[in-house]
Coordinates of C-alpha atoms and ligand atoms in Angstrom, one line a residue:
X142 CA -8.6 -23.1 0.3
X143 CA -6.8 -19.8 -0.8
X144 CA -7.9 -16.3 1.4
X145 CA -8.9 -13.2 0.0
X146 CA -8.6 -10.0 1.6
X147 CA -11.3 -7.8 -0.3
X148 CA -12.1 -3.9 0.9
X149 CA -15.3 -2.5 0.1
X150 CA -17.3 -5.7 -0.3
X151 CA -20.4 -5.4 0.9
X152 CA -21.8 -3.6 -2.5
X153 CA -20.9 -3.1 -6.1
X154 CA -17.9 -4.5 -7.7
X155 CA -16.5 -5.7 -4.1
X156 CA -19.3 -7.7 -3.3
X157 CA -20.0 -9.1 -7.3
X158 CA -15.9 -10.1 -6.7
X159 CA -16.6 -11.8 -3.2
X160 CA -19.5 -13.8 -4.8
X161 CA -17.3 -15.1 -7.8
X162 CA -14.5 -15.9 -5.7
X163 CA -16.9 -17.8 -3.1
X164 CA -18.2 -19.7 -6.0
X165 CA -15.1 -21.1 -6.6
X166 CA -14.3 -21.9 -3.0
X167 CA -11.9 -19.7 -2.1
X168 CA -12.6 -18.5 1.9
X169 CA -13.2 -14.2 2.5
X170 CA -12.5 -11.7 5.1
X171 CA -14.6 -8.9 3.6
X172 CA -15.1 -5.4 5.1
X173 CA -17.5 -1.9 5.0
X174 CA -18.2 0.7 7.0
X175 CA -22.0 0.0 7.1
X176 CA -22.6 -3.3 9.1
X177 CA -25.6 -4.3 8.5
X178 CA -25.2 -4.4 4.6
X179 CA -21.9 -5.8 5.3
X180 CA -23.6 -9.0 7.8
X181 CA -26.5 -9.3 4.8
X182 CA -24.3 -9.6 1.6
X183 CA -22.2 -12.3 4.1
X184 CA -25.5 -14.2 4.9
X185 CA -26.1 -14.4 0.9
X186 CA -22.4 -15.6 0.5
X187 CA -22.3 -18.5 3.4
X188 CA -24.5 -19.8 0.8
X189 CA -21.5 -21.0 -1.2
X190 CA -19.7 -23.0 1.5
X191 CA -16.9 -21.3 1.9
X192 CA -15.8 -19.4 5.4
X193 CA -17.0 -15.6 5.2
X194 CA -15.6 -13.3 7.6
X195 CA -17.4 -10.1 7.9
X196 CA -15.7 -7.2 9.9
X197 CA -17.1 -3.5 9.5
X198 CA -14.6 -1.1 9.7
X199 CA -13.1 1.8 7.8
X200 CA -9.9 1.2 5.8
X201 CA -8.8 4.5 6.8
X202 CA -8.2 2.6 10.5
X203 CA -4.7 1.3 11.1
X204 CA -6.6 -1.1 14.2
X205 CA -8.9 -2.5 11.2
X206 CA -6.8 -3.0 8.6
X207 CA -4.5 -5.2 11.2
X208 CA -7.9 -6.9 12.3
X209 CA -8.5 -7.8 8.6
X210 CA -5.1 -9.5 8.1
X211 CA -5.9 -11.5 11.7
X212 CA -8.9 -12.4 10.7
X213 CA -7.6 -13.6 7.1
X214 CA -4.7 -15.3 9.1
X215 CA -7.0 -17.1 11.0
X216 CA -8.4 -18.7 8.2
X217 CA -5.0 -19.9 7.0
X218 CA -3.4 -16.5 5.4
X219 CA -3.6 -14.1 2.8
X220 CA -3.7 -15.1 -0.9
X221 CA -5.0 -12.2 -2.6
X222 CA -5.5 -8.8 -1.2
X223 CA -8.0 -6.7 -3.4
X224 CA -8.2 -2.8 -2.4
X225 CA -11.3 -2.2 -3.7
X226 CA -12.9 0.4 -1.0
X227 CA -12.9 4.2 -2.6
X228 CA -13.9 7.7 -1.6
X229 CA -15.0 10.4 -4.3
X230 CA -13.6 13.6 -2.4
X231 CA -16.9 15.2 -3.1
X232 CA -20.2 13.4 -4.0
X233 CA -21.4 14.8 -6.6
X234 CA -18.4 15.1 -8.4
X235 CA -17.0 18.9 -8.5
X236 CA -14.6 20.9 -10.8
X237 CA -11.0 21.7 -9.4
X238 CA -11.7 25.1 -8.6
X239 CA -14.5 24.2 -5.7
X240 CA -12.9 20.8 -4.5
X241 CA -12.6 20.7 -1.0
X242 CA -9.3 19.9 -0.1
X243 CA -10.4 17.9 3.5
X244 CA -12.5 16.4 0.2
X245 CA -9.1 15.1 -1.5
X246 CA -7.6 14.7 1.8
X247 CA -10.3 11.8 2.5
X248 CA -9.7 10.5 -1.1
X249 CA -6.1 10.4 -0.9
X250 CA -6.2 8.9 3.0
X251 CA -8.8 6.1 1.7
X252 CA -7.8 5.6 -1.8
X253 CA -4.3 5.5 -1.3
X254 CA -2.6 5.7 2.1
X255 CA -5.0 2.9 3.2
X256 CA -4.7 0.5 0.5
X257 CA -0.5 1.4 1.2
X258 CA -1.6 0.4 4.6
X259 CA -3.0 -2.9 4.3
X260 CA -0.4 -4.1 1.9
X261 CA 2.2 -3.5 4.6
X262 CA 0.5 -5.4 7.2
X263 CA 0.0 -7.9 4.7
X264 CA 3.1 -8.3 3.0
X265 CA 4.5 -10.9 5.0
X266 CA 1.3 -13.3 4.9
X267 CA 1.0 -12.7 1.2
X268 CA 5.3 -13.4 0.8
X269 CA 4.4 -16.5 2.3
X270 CA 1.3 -17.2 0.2
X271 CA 1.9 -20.0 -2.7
X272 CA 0.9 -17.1 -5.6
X273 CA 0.2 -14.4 -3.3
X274 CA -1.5 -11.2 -5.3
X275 CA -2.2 -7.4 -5.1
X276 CA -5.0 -5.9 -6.9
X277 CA -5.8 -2.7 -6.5
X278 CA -9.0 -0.8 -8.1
X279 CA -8.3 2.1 -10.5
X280 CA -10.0 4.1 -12.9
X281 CA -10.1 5.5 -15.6
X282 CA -9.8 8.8 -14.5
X283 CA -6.8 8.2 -13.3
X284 CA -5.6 8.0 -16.8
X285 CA -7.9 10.8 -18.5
X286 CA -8.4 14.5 -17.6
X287 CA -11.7 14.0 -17.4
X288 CA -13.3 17.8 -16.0
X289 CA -15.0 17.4 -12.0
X290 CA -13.0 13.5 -11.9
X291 CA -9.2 15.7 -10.5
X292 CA -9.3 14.9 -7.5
X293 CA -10.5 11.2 -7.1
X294 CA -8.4 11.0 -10.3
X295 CA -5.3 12.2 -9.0
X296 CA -5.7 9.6 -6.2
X297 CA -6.3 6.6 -8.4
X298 CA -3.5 7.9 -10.7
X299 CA -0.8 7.4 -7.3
X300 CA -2.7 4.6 -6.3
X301 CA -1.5 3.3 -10.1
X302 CA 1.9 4.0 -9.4
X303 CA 1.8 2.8 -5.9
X304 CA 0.7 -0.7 -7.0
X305 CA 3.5 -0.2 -10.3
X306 CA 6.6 0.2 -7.3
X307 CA 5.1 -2.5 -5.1
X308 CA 5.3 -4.7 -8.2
X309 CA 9.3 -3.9 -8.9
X310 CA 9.7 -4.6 -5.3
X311 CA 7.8 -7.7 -4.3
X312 CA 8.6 -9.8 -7.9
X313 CA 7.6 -12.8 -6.0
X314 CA 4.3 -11.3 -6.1
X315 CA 1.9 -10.1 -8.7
X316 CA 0.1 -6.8 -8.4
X317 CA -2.6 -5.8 -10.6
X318 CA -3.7 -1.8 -10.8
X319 CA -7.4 -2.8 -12.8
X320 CA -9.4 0.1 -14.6
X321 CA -13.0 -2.1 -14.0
X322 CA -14.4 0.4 -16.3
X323 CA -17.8 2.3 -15.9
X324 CA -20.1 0.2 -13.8
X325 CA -23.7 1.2 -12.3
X326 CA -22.7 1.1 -8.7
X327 CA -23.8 3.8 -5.6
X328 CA -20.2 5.4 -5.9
X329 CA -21.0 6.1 -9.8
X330 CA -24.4 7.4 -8.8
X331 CA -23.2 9.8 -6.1
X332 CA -20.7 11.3 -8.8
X333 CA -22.7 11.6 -11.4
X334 CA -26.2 11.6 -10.2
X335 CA -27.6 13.4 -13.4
X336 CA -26.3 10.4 -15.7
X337 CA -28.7 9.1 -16.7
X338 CA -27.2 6.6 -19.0
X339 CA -27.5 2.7 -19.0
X340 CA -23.7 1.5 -17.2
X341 CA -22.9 -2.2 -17.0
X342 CA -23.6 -4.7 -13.8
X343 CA -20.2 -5.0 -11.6
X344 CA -20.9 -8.9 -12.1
X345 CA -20.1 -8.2 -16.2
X346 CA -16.8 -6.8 -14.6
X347 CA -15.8 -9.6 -12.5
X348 CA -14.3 -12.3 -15.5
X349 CA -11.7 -9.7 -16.1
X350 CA -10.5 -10.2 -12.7
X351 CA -10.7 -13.8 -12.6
X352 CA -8.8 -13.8 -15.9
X353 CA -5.6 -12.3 -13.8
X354 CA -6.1 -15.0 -11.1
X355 CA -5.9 -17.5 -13.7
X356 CA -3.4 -16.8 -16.0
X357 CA -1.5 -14.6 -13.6
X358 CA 0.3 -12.1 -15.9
X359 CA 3.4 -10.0 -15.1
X360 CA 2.4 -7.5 -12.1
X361 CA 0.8 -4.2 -14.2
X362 CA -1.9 -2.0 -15.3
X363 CA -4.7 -3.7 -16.8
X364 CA -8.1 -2.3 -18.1
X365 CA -11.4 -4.7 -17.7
X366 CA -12.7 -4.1 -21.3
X367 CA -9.4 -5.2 -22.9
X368 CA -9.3 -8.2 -20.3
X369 CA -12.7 -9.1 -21.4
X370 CA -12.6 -8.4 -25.1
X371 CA -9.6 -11.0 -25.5
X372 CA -11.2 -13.8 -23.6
Ligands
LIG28 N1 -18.6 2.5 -10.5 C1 -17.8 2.9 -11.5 O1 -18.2 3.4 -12.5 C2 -16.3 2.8 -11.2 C3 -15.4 3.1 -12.3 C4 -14.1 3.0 -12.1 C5 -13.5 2.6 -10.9 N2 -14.4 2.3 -9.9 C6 -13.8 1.8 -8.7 O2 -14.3 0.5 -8.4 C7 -14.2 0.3 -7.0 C8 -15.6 -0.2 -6.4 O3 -16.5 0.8 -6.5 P1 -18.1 0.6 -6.8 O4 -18.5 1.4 -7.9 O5 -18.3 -0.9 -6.7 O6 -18.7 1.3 -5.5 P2 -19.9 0.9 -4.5 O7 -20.9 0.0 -5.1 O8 -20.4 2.2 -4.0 O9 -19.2 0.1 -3.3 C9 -18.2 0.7 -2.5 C10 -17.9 -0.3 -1.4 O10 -16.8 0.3 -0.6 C11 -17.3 0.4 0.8 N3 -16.5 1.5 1.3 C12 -16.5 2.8 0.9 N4 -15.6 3.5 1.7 C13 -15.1 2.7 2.6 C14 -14.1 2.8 3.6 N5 -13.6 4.0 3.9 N6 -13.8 1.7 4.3 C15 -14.3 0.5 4.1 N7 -15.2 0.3 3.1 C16 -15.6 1.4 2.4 C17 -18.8 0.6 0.7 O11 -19.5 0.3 1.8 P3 -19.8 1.4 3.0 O12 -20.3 2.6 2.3 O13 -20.7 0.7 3.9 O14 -18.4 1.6 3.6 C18 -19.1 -0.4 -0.4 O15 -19.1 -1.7 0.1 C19 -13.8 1.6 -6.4 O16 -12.4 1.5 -6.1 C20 -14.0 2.6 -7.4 O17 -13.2 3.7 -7.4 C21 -15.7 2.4 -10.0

């Protein structure tokens, strides 16, 4: 059965991911920093069948991000690798003029220099994999100057162009920088928490990420909506 690597699982679009790709068999190593959510939302996924290995952690920690790739190896490699965990830089979301800048620091170390981390000490299990994949979890703010969203922006915009390099680089790979879109999670909640308006389920999100795994495009940026709208 094909391995997944997916940060940031144990809620929100990382969990609704790790359910779909359960579903269809494939085995997960799955982290958080909270390990009691983290051990629940694996209970709920043994359901499926498939081997679930749950290891708390913060991708920010170079010892955890190598534990994740052991533990992925151990269940026969690493497949897909999904860098899904992110940090705001402030919570609620704050203009440019009052970020903190350990604030962007944090977003830039977890949104960026960690997902940089994990690719390198998976690069050589995912080389080896049959159709061995990247995604990594943008935004739209990384594309729009949207005001109070510069700093997490400006971290999901290098993350973009991280993910666009690796892509040149590793052409016997695909990697996939995917704008999921707005979704209702915690993480849009502690931005925003005055928005009050109706955002769609993570789980509506999650066909637009199968539809890469499936039809395996050329390695680029993709947004969910236009994923979904063509299907
Ligand atoms: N929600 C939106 O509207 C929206 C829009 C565009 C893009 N995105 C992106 O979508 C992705 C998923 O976000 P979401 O909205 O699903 O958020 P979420 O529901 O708040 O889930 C975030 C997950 O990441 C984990 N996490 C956070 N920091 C971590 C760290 N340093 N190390 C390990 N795990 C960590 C959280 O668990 P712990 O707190 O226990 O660590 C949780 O499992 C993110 O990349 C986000 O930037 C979201």
């Amino acid at each position: 059965m094909p391995v997944a690597i997916i940060t940031g699982a144990s809620k929100g679009l990382g969990r609704a991911l790790a359910g779909a790709l359960a579903a269809r068999g494939w085995d997960l190593v799955l982290d958080a920093r909270n390990p009691e959510v983290l051990k629940e939302t694996a209970a709920a996924l043994e359901a499926y069948g498939t081997r679930v290995t749950a290891l708390p952690g913060d991708v920010t920690d170079s010892w955890h991000r190598a534990g994740l790739v052991t533990e992925a190896r151990h269940l026969g490699g690493v497949d897909l690798l999904v860098s899904n965990a992110s940090a705001l830089g402030a919570e609620p979301l704050v203009r440019l003029d009052e970020l903190p800048l350990d604030g962007l620091r944090r977003a830039l170390e977890v949104n960026l220099v960690a997902a940089l981390g994990l690719v390198q000490e998976a690069l050589p299990a995912l080389r080896a994999a049959p159709a061995g994949a990247v995604v990594t979890v943008s935004s739209d703010a990384a594309a729009e100057a949207y005001e109070t969203w510069g700093g997490y922006g400006a971290s999901k915009a290098a993350l973009d162009q991280l993910a666009a390099v690796l892509g040149a680089e590793e052409p016997g790979l695909r990697v996939w920088a995917v704008d999921p879109g707005d979704m209702a999670t915690d993480l849009y909640a502690a931005a925003v928490p005055d928005d009050d308006d109706p955002r769609p389920d993570p789980v509506s999100v999650v066909p637009a990420l199968l539809r890469l795994l499936d039809e395996r495009p050329a390695s680029g940026r993709y947004g969910a909506p236009a994923l979904l709208e063509a299907r």
